Every structure is written in structure tokens, then in C-alpha cells.
Amino acid sequence: MTADRENPVARTPYGAVGGRWEQGVAVFRGIPYAAPPFGPRRFRPPVPPEPWDGVRDAGAFGPTAPKPPYSEAFAQYLSDPTVPGDDCLNLNVWTPDPAPGARLPVFVWLHGGALTRGSSAVPVYDGRTFARDGVVFVSVNHRLGVEGYGLFPDAPANPGLRDQLAALHWVHEAVGAFGGDPDRITLGGQSAGAISTGALIAAPRARGLVRRAVLQSGPPETTDRDKVRRMVRRMANRLKVPATAEAFAAVDRGQLLRVQADIGRLGSPILGGPAFGIVTDGDLVPRDPLEALTDGAAPGVDLLAGWTRDEYRLWLVPGGLLDRVDRLGAVALAGAMARCRCGGEVPRGYRALRPDAGTSEIVGQMVTDHLLRAPLHRLADGRTESSYVYEFAWPSGRPRMGACHALELGFVFDSADEPDARRLAGEDAPRELAAAMHGAWVRFVSDGAPGWERWDERHPVRVFGDGEPHTAHGPRDRELALWAAAGTVTAAEGPVSGSAPELRSVVGRLRRGGALRRS
């Protein structure tokens, strides 16, 4: 890279790119790491981009993957910019030192959005603060929804995850030209980005590419193949085409997105439903990532993992689902029991631990523990030599949102007072909390030690936002012990036979009552 203060230039494996200096940081946006995934490449694994001559302008974010917009209820809390164009397999780089040989730590970020929404252009993901603090920050766009995670008989599975792997290979090969150290790459993400991170670090084909990993509010997991097939079949029925990649590729892209969004409204993080997700494929994902990681996959990879205290409130508050779950009472609780494949002893135990809680809190915490906290506990238990765990507990200034899913992002990026972060956090987010949390992430990315003790039999959890940052030992142990006492398997350990009819019955009652209209 040249250090021209007017226009920093770096040479990638496919050609030179020209970035911008912004607040003392060199920024390169919209760099292609693979060819546009359309035409004959639609639903296929990514291939390298065509090389170019001269210096390609990298001043603006590249196209985002096709995706439906958020509903009004969710859009008031979450932004999701759309950049038109086919060249959507691109990434961005923020670097403090645009000089080859600087050997700075690297943080590669995978966005959230349930694998159907989101992009690297979301303002809260601005990498300037990481670059300001000595980290080369890279954010990635990849295919989403049916384009990235549809399961077809005539196309390979997981093309969106394959995109991410291609981006990771690009970073490993090219980041030295931006001042990064290819031997000090941290891969991380939130929600769907964390799930993708878990799948990638467990993947044999990614071995040696990642030194550390950050999993925020998303465990290593795969989705049942039949669940994804049902989503594809329902779309095919609505479109009146065969459930094949060839047939879907012939459908107008806008119509495909509208049908995907409509079918997706029938699902819920609380009660499940049709959805897209990463599946085991015998190739990139040969087995369940959680099982692989607890069995010793990714040796030497340090882990930072955690959750927010009230994850469920982002799922329940927009659109009024929180109140409906409270009104439905026993019906909603039965739905949670079916979703979590447990008997009545588990919700009774939660009620005893939270005697003043409403049904929505009992349901929300049960599902969060089952789907997220229990698998992350299991992951840390299997990797005690290199795991750190946190909880984000600061309640949003927005009414009833609490310490909800995605709220911690503005603090991790030290941007909680920016307009995009205030959509979820409200006004007057504590600057000192953002500095503390961001500083811990910078330390972890830099040297693998965020500033508190590693996970062990005492279950140390660093709590951010409940007073001064402090370490609590086993703050979720009582709840998770209820599952063990009941002999209930976690979601990561596979389905329990016989739960599907009960779940369909409860979901039907909730749907007829309007409780699943969420996005």
C-alpha cells in the first residue's frame, strides 16, 4: 500500500484499490472478494472475481445481497441499508497503518440478521473505532435467505457460508497489504454472524485461517435440513414452480424476496417455524459445529462468547407480541415447553426463581437459555483452556426493551451515542460502559485476553452494564440446572421425537390469535 494522505492505495490479489482517509483511518469499501453470484453462478459456490487494471475506486459501500426490508415494527429499532447491484460479494477494510509489514491484529466481522437481512453497510458496524485502537477491521457481505441458504436437490448447500469462507481466504491472503497480520485473525459476529462464526471455525476447510473467535448472542449450531426444505417447498408452492435451484433462478428476484418475506412471517424465534439456516452438508459443514468444537476441532482458537440479559425482548416487544404472550398465559407457556422440548418441571422452576415475572419473561428466558445460553455454556465447558464468557445487562432507554438482543453492538463498537445505535439504545447511553466493553474486545482481538479470568468450573461471567463491570460466578447456573435435572436435551443436541405435533398445535392457536405477526 502507498501512504498517500490524499488517496491510500492497496494491492489485492485481483487488482489495486483506492480508499479514503477518514478521521486518521484509511478506509476501503466495496472490495470484491468473489464474482457476482448471479446468472450461471446463481445458487453456486463463489468463484474469484475478474482481475482489473488500474486502481479500482473503493470509496463507497458495495452492493448488498438481495433481502426483504424489516417490517415497520422492527425498522424503528434496526437499520438495514440496501445498496443496489449484483456485485454483492464484497468487503470493507478499516486500517490505522496502511503499510505492508505493520503486522497488526485483524478482526473480521460477520453481520447479524437471521441470515435473511443485514449487511456490512449497517452504520453501527463502522470499523473506525477498532482501527483507531490499533486493529485492522474487515466487514463482509454474503448471500442471504434463499439465495444463500436455500436447500435444493440440484445445488450445493450453504452457498452463503461458502461466501464467508471465500472472504476469510481473501483476508488471509490480502490483509498484509493493509497492515494486518494473517496469523492474528479474529473472526466474529453477532446473532446469525455468531452462528456463522461457530460453523466456520469448526469447519476443517477453515483450519489455520483463524486465531480467535467472538460469538455474540449466537451459538455454534446447524438447522434441521427438513426445516429448511419446508421453507423452500412453501416458497415453491406459492410461486407455483418446482423446488429446484433451476426453477428459483428463473423467478423475478423481487418476487422471490416478497414470497420469502411472506413465508418467513410465519416463524418466530420463540416458537420456531420455517426458516433458513446453516445445514450439515458432508462437505463444508460435515457435522454439528458445537459437537465438533467440544470434541477438539479448531485447536488453539481462543473464544469470547456471551449474551444479553434480556435477549428475548427484541423478539417480543416490536409488534406487541410481549403483551399477547402475557395474555395467552398457559397457551404461550405450553408453546415454549414444546419449543424447548421440556416438561412442566422446567417452567415451574423458572417461576420459582422469578415469582414476580410475567409469562412473557418466563417464556423468553426459557427459550433464550435453551437455544443460546445452554449451548454456549456447553461450548465453554468443552474449551476451558481458551474461553471467556460475558453478559450484557444494561437496559435500553427505549421503553420495555431491557438489555435486548443486539443492544450490545453499539457498546462493542464504541458508538452507542451514534444515531444508528440510539435507535435501539435510546438517548444517554453511558460512554464509560462503551469504553469498557470496546476495550475488552480490542484486548481480546489483540492478544486473546479480554481482562477477566478464563472459564472454569466456577463459571466466571464478566457482567457489563449492571454497575461497574465485574465478574459473577455462575449467574445462570440455577436456571440451566433445571434443564439438566429434567433430563432435557439442548437444541444443539438434536430434536426429541414426538414434540412436533404438540408444537404445531400450540403455534396454530397462537397464529390464529395473531401472536406470530412479527416481521
XYZ file of C-alpha atoms in Angstrom:
519
model
C 0.000 0.000 0.000
C 1.100 3.541 -0.609
C 0.728 6.026 2.212
C -0.509 8.942 0.063
C -2.554 11.053 2.513
C -4.966 12.006 -0.262
C -5.779 8.564 -1.554
C -4.373 5.417 0.084
C -3.918 2.573 -2.393
C -3.571 -1.143 -1.655
C -2.962 -4.061 -3.989
C -5.298 -7.016 -3.570
C -4.877 -10.423 -5.271
C -7.104 -9.179 -8.129
C -6.029 -5.568 -8.546
C -5.316 -2.284 -6.789
C -7.958 -0.403 -4.799
C -8.066 3.231 -3.784
C -9.577 4.140 -0.431
C -10.094 7.277 1.641
C -8.592 8.835 4.743
C -11.321 9.419 7.315
C -10.513 10.773 10.787
C -6.984 9.439 10.613
C -8.022 5.970 9.422
C -7.602 4.523 5.928
C -10.931 3.091 4.732
C -11.543 0.841 1.723
C -15.144 -0.095 0.925
C -16.798 -2.445 -1.526
C -13.768 -4.567 -2.445
C -14.902 -7.684 -4.354
C -13.629 -10.969 -2.950
C -15.688 -13.121 -5.347
C -17.582 -12.721 -8.614
C -21.244 -11.623 -8.654
C -23.315 -14.711 -7.686
C -25.928 -14.350 -10.416
C -26.539 -15.619 -13.927
C -24.868 -19.027 -14.294
C -23.300 -18.610 -10.827
C -26.633 -18.303 -9.014
C -27.021 -20.813 -6.135
C -23.455 -22.000 -6.844
C -20.308 -21.771 -4.696
C -18.407 -18.491 -5.049
C -15.649 -18.098 -7.639
C -12.849 -15.486 -7.746
C -13.647 -12.078 -9.241
C -12.293 -10.997 -12.590
C -8.977 -9.149 -12.127
C -8.963 -5.475 -13.060
C -6.395 -2.992 -14.347
C -5.581 0.339 -12.799
C -6.861 1.449 -9.398
C -10.441 0.493 -8.563
C -12.279 3.094 -6.504
C -13.111 1.781 -3.023
C -14.718 4.854 -1.556
C -18.304 3.620 -1.174
C -20.016 0.537 0.208
C -20.593 -2.141 -2.411
C -23.950 -3.683 -3.319
C -25.783 -5.574 -0.588
C -27.191 -9.071 -1.059
C -30.865 -9.325 -2.055
C -33.011 -9.139 1.090
C -36.502 -8.071 2.162
C -36.852 -4.964 4.345
C -37.677 -5.113 8.027
C -41.283 -4.525 8.956
C -42.215 -1.146 10.396
C -42.250 -2.617 13.895
C -38.625 -3.729 13.652
C -37.350 -0.893 11.441
C -37.814 1.590 14.285
C -35.083 -0.288 16.181
C -32.832 -1.747 13.453
C -31.464 -0.104 10.321
C -30.663 -2.159 7.232
C -29.397 -0.110 4.263
C -29.760 -1.509 0.768
C -27.175 -0.797 -1.945
C -28.365 -1.957 -5.398
C -26.235 -4.041 -7.738
C -25.162 -7.612 -8.464
C -21.560 -7.407 -7.211
C -22.648 -8.147 -3.626
C -19.759 -10.427 -2.571
C -17.619 -7.607 -1.256
C -15.930 -6.466 1.931
C -14.606 -3.348 3.640
C -11.326 -2.630 5.415
C -10.505 -0.011 8.050
C -6.814 0.181 8.917
C -4.791 2.506 11.158
C -1.486 1.856 9.401
C -1.646 1.441 5.630
C 1.762 -0.113 5.265
C 2.708 -3.705 4.430
C 4.644 -5.219 7.276
C 2.770 -3.433 10.080
C 1.510 -6.858 11.304
C -1.497 -5.505 13.194
C -4.239 -7.747 14.656
C -7.245 -8.287 12.372
C -10.954 -8.512 13.255
C -13.245 -9.977 10.557
C -16.910 -9.201 11.265
C -19.989 -11.160 10.090
C -23.254 -9.254 10.450
C -26.467 -10.443 12.062
C -29.951 -10.556 10.603
C -31.208 -14.163 10.844
C -29.312 -14.998 7.625
C -32.040 -13.134 5.721
C -31.260 -9.465 6.421
C -28.342 -7.235 7.371
C -25.178 -6.125 5.614
C -21.753 -4.618 6.217
C -23.236 -1.168 5.474
C -25.217 -1.062 8.742
C -23.839 2.127 10.371
C -23.272 0.550 13.799
C -20.647 -1.748 12.209
C -18.350 1.146 11.333
C -14.834 -0.189 11.913
C -13.243 3.187 12.590
C -13.113 2.729 16.359
C -11.305 -0.608 16.082
C -8.811 0.878 13.618
C -8.377 3.880 15.938
C -7.299 1.404 18.616
C -4.778 -0.498 16.511
C -6.911 -3.209 14.837
C -7.422 -3.803 11.119
C -11.202 -4.253 10.855
C -12.880 -6.123 7.976
C -16.650 -6.450 7.436
C -18.205 -8.827 4.916
C -21.270 -9.062 2.682
C -22.513 -12.517 1.668
C -25.611 -14.118 0.177
C -28.734 -14.251 2.348
C -32.086 -16.006 2.530
C -32.995 -18.431 -0.208
C -30.027 -17.257 -2.332
C -27.582 -18.152 0.427
C -29.274 -20.880 2.467
C -31.967 -22.492 0.350
C -31.635 -26.271 0.147
C -32.123 -27.689 -3.344
C -31.535 -31.096 -4.954
C -29.628 -29.513 -7.861
C -27.266 -27.134 -5.998
C -24.695 -27.351 -3.170
C -25.858 -26.423 0.335
C -24.754 -23.349 2.284
C -23.612 -21.010 -0.525
C -23.797 -18.062 1.887
C -21.425 -19.773 4.314
C -19.169 -20.649 1.382
C -19.105 -16.930 0.562
C -17.890 -16.206 4.078
C -15.158 -18.821 3.766
C -14.058 -17.260 0.458
C -13.887 -13.871 2.194
C -11.835 -15.380 5.004
C -9.380 -16.843 2.483
C -9.180 -13.417 0.826
C -8.389 -11.775 4.155
C -5.720 -14.355 4.948
C -4.065 -13.723 1.590
C -4.551 -9.962 1.214
C -4.729 -8.341 4.651
C -0.950 -7.951 4.868
C -1.208 -5.281 2.174
C -3.465 -3.291 4.525
C -1.142 -3.576 7.534
C -2.749 -6.699 9.010
C -1.166 -9.881 10.314
C -2.644 -13.002 8.640
C -1.557 -15.040 11.668
C -3.619 -12.885 14.075
C -7.100 -13.023 12.559
C -10.139 -12.957 14.847
C -13.447 -13.972 13.275
C -16.579 -12.746 14.982
C -20.195 -11.756 14.673
C -23.497 -11.256 16.433
C -26.612 -13.454 16.210
C -26.523 -15.063 12.734
C -22.962 -13.763 12.414
C -22.004 -15.637 15.584
C -23.691 -18.819 14.354
C -21.735 -18.489 11.101
C -18.530 -17.892 13.047
C -19.067 -21.093 15.017
C -19.685 -23.097 11.846
C -16.593 -21.701 10.145
C -14.111 -22.226 12.965
C -15.382 -25.818 13.276
C -15.034 -26.419 9.535
C -11.971 -28.497 8.561
C -11.592 -26.365 5.417
C -11.082 -23.234 7.538
C -8.435 -24.694 9.814
C -5.452 -22.396 10.208
C -7.279 -19.281 8.991
C -8.486 -18.040 12.395
C -6.621 -17.446 15.662
C -9.551 -16.227 17.780
C -13.338 -16.079 17.590
C -16.101 -13.882 19.041
C -19.637 -15.283 19.365
C -22.158 -12.639 20.445
C -25.676 -13.981 21.103
C -25.389 -16.926 18.752
C -24.145 -20.489 19.425
C -22.496 -22.903 17.008
C -25.431 -24.761 15.501
C -26.994 -26.142 12.364
C -30.625 -26.093 11.258
C -32.561 -29.272 10.634
C -32.494 -29.945 6.888
C -36.218 -30.709 6.812
C -36.971 -27.305 8.325
C -35.088 -25.566 5.502
C -36.701 -27.820 2.898
C -40.133 -26.883 4.257
C -39.290 -23.215 3.784
C -38.211 -23.866 0.188
C -41.260 -26.023 -0.538
C -43.625 -23.388 0.832
C -41.988 -20.775 -1.364
C -42.193 -23.119 -4.356
C -45.886 -23.753 -3.749
C -46.574 -20.022 -3.528
C -44.536 -19.375 -6.692
C -46.045 -22.409 -8.476
C -42.614 -23.683 -9.536
C -40.599 -26.831 -8.707
C -38.478 -26.665 -5.525
C -35.221 -26.605 -7.507
C -32.426 -24.074 -7.878
C -33.009 -24.005 -11.636
C -36.669 -23.078 -11.203
C -35.978 -20.483 -8.483
C -33.269 -18.873 -10.619
C -35.873 -18.189 -13.304
C -38.144 -16.270 -10.882
C -38.006 -12.486 -10.758
C -35.729 -11.521 -7.889
C -38.179 -9.061 -6.358
C -40.984 -11.609 -6.394
C -38.690 -14.157 -4.763
C -37.938 -11.736 -1.924
C -41.612 -10.870 -1.403
C -42.589 -14.527 -1.137
C -39.631 -15.265 1.146
C -40.645 -12.429 3.474
C -44.283 -13.524 3.479
C -43.462 -17.148 4.303
C -40.925 -16.015 6.921
C -43.634 -14.137 8.827
C -44.972 -17.483 9.989
C -41.812 -18.115 12.012
C -40.745 -16.828 15.405
C -37.542 -17.066 17.480
C -39.771 -18.031 20.402
C -41.841 -20.754 18.744
C -39.794 -21.669 15.691
C -41.322 -22.201 12.266
C -39.941 -22.324 8.717
C -36.568 -20.649 8.373
C -33.258 -20.642 6.570
C -30.118 -21.756 8.338
C -26.754 -23.459 8.008
C -27.125 -27.213 7.488
C -24.721 -30.123 7.768
C -23.701 -30.915 4.213
C -20.961 -33.547 4.410
C -18.537 -31.050 2.928
C -18.018 -27.580 4.393
C -20.098 -28.494 7.467
C -19.505 -32.231 7.911
C -21.024 -32.404 11.413
C -22.733 -30.307 14.064
C -20.326 -27.417 14.859
C -20.956 -27.486 18.611
C -20.172 -31.184 18.800
C -17.069 -30.678 16.676
C -15.789 -27.776 18.792
C -16.350 -29.561 22.102
C -14.619 -32.626 20.633
C -11.452 -30.657 19.899
C -11.953 -29.028 16.497
C -10.161 -25.701 15.977
C -7.346 -26.407 18.462
C -5.645 -23.285 19.734
C -8.525 -20.953 18.809
C -9.435 -18.620 21.702
C -13.133 -17.908 22.264
C -15.050 -14.897 23.587
C -18.772 -15.670 23.861
C -21.804 -14.277 25.612
C -25.335 -12.933 25.537
C -27.549 -10.050 26.627
C -29.623 -10.368 29.774
C -32.980 -9.876 28.008
C -32.327 -11.246 24.515
C -35.993 -12.111 24.016
C -37.277 -8.543 24.252
C -36.187 -7.706 20.697
C -38.217 -10.724 19.571
C -41.312 -9.886 21.641
C -41.631 -6.115 22.093
C -41.865 -4.915 18.451
C -45.348 -5.528 17.153
C -46.844 -6.107 20.612
C -46.037 -9.815 20.929
C -44.892 -9.311 24.540
C -48.389 -8.329 25.656
C -50.051 -11.080 23.646
C -47.824 -13.742 25.203
C -48.753 -12.441 28.665
C -52.465 -12.527 27.791
C -52.259 -16.038 26.351
C -50.637 -17.253 29.550
C -50.762 -21.041 29.729
C -51.093 -21.413 25.947
C -47.887 -19.439 25.367
C -46.139 -21.364 28.133
C -47.182 -24.655 26.534
C -45.733 -23.389 23.272
C -42.426 -22.639 24.956
C -42.408 -26.103 26.530
C -42.935 -27.658 23.108
C -40.304 -25.389 21.536
C -37.814 -26.330 24.240
C -38.894 -29.983 24.385
C -39.338 -29.956 28.139
C -41.935 -30.913 30.707
C -43.706 -28.755 33.252
C -40.943 -29.016 35.840
C -38.755 -26.564 33.910
C -41.244 -23.652 33.748
C -42.223 -24.350 37.359
C -38.577 -23.987 38.291
C -38.296 -20.699 36.379
C -41.427 -19.458 38.118
C -39.902 -20.298 41.500
C -36.746 -18.373 40.592
C -38.807 -15.419 39.277
C -42.012 -15.357 41.352
C -42.973 -11.855 40.191
C -42.251 -12.405 36.481
C -44.941 -12.365 33.817
C -45.465 -15.176 31.342
C -43.514 -13.361 28.626
C -40.401 -13.173 30.808
C -40.658 -16.846 31.782
C -41.152 -17.856 28.143
C -38.448 -15.518 26.879
C -35.802 -16.571 29.384
C -36.609 -20.269 28.960
C -36.206 -20.124 25.191
C -33.085 -17.947 25.442
C -31.456 -20.365 27.875
C -32.418 -23.393 25.797
C -31.365 -22.053 22.406
C -28.444 -19.816 23.341
C -27.043 -19.838 26.859
C -27.011 -23.614 27.380
C -25.098 -24.280 24.127
C -22.603 -21.507 24.916
C -22.100 -22.943 28.410
C -21.502 -26.337 26.826
C -19.040 -24.798 24.368
C -17.077 -23.077 27.132
C -17.132 -26.228 29.287
C -15.516 -28.119 26.429
C -12.812 -25.486 25.877
C -11.921 -24.197 29.334
C -8.311 -23.555 28.375
C -9.261 -20.759 25.979
C -12.821 -19.473 26.640
C -14.091 -16.203 28.102
C -17.791 -15.519 28.759
C -19.696 -12.243 29.249
C -23.230 -10.961 29.857
C -24.502 -7.562 28.756
C -27.010 -6.249 31.285
C -27.530 -2.526 30.658
C -31.237 -1.795 29.922
C -32.104 0.260 26.871
C -33.592 3.695 27.230
C -36.310 2.616 24.789
C -39.482 1.541 26.630
C -39.650 -2.160 27.628
C -36.622 -3.208 25.554
C -34.380 -4.021 28.528
C -30.960 -5.485 27.732
C -32.281 -6.918 24.481
C -30.767 -8.809 21.565
C -28.325 -6.634 19.538
C -28.233 -3.806 22.108
C -24.594 -4.518 22.961
C -23.413 -3.754 19.410
C -23.188 -0.002 19.951
C -21.042 -0.642 23.023
C -18.763 -3.213 21.371
C -18.156 -0.716 18.557
C -17.898 2.234 20.994
C -20.613 4.015 19.029
C -23.564 3.885 21.437
C -24.128 7.630 21.085
C -24.353 7.499 17.271
C -27.804 7.920 15.662
C -27.953 4.324 14.415
C -27.145 2.877 17.832
C -29.640 5.206 19.544
C -32.469 3.574 17.588
C -32.119 0.630 19.972
C -30.324 2.151 22.972
C -32.207 5.407 23.305
C -30.533 8.586 24.493
C -27.755 8.997 27.040
C -26.098 5.594 26.725
C -23.180 5.536 29.210
C -19.927 6.385 27.456
C -17.855 4.678 30.155
C -19.658 1.376 29.527
C -18.937 1.605 25.791
C -15.283 2.326 26.520
C -15.043 -0.658 28.886
C -16.730 -3.130 26.570
C -14.957 -1.964 23.419
C -11.648 -2.048 25.270
C -12.220 -5.674 26.277
C -12.909 -6.663 22.665
C -9.789 -4.822 21.464
C -7.671 -6.625 24.057
C -9.124 -9.992 23.075
C -8.522 -9.407 19.362
C -5.010 -8.151 20.074
C -3.696 -10.772 22.489
C -6.523 -13.156 23.447
C -7.027 -11.804 26.992
C -10.089 -9.523 27.405
C -9.359 -8.680 31.037
C -11.019 -11.324 33.229
C -10.388 -14.968 34.074
C -10.894 -17.837 31.677
C -13.898 -20.122 32.034
C -13.533 -22.899 34.596
C -15.706 -24.937 36.960
C -16.726 -21.724 38.777
C -18.297 -20.370 35.547
C -16.913 -16.801 35.643
C -19.021 -14.389 33.595
C -17.999 -10.770 33.034
C -21.092 -8.615 33.515
C -21.260 -5.309 31.634
C -23.906 -2.737 32.483
C -25.067 -3.819 35.949
C -22.983 -1.386 37.972
C -19.263 -1.364 37.294
C -18.037 -4.199 35.046
C -17.498 -7.157 37.351
C -17.129 -10.922 37.293
C -20.031 -13.027 38.584
C -19.626 -16.753 39.112
C -22.389 -18.979 37.767
C -25.075 -16.292 37.299
C -27.128 -18.639 35.080
C -26.325 -21.910 36.803
C -29.616 -22.237 38.672
C -31.702 -21.915 35.512
C -29.506 -24.236 33.468
C -29.540 -26.799 36.277
C -33.302 -27.108 35.768
C -32.720 -28.485 32.279
C -30.146 -30.979 33.496
C -32.414 -32.129 36.326
C -35.252 -32.639 33.851
C -33.007 -34.663 31.559
C -33.848 -32.337 28.666
C -31.509 -32.184 25.689
C -30.484 -28.786 24.387
C -31.322 -27.639 20.894
C -27.757 -28.312 19.802
C -28.122 -31.984 20.756
C -30.924 -32.612 18.282
C -34.693 -32.942 18.208
C -36.792 -35.046 20.547
C -39.288 -37.275 18.787
C -42.939 -36.578 19.451
C -42.656 -32.805 20.054
C -43.640 -31.652 16.556
C -47.426 -32.331 16.753
C -47.696 -30.535 20.097
C -45.707 -27.591 18.774
C -47.825 -27.365 15.613
C -50.983 -27.331 17.743
C -49.745 -24.528 20.001
C -48.332 -22.494 17.118
C -51.662 -22.828 15.351
C -53.501 -21.380 18.338
C -51.034 -18.506 18.644
C -51.128 -17.815 14.905
C -54.913 -17.692 14.880
C -54.646 -15.175 17.697
C -52.215 -13.041 15.693
C -49.303 -13.641 18.042
C -46.794 -14.592 15.334
C -47.057 -11.498 13.176
C -43.604 -10.082 13.771
C -41.758 -9.116 10.579
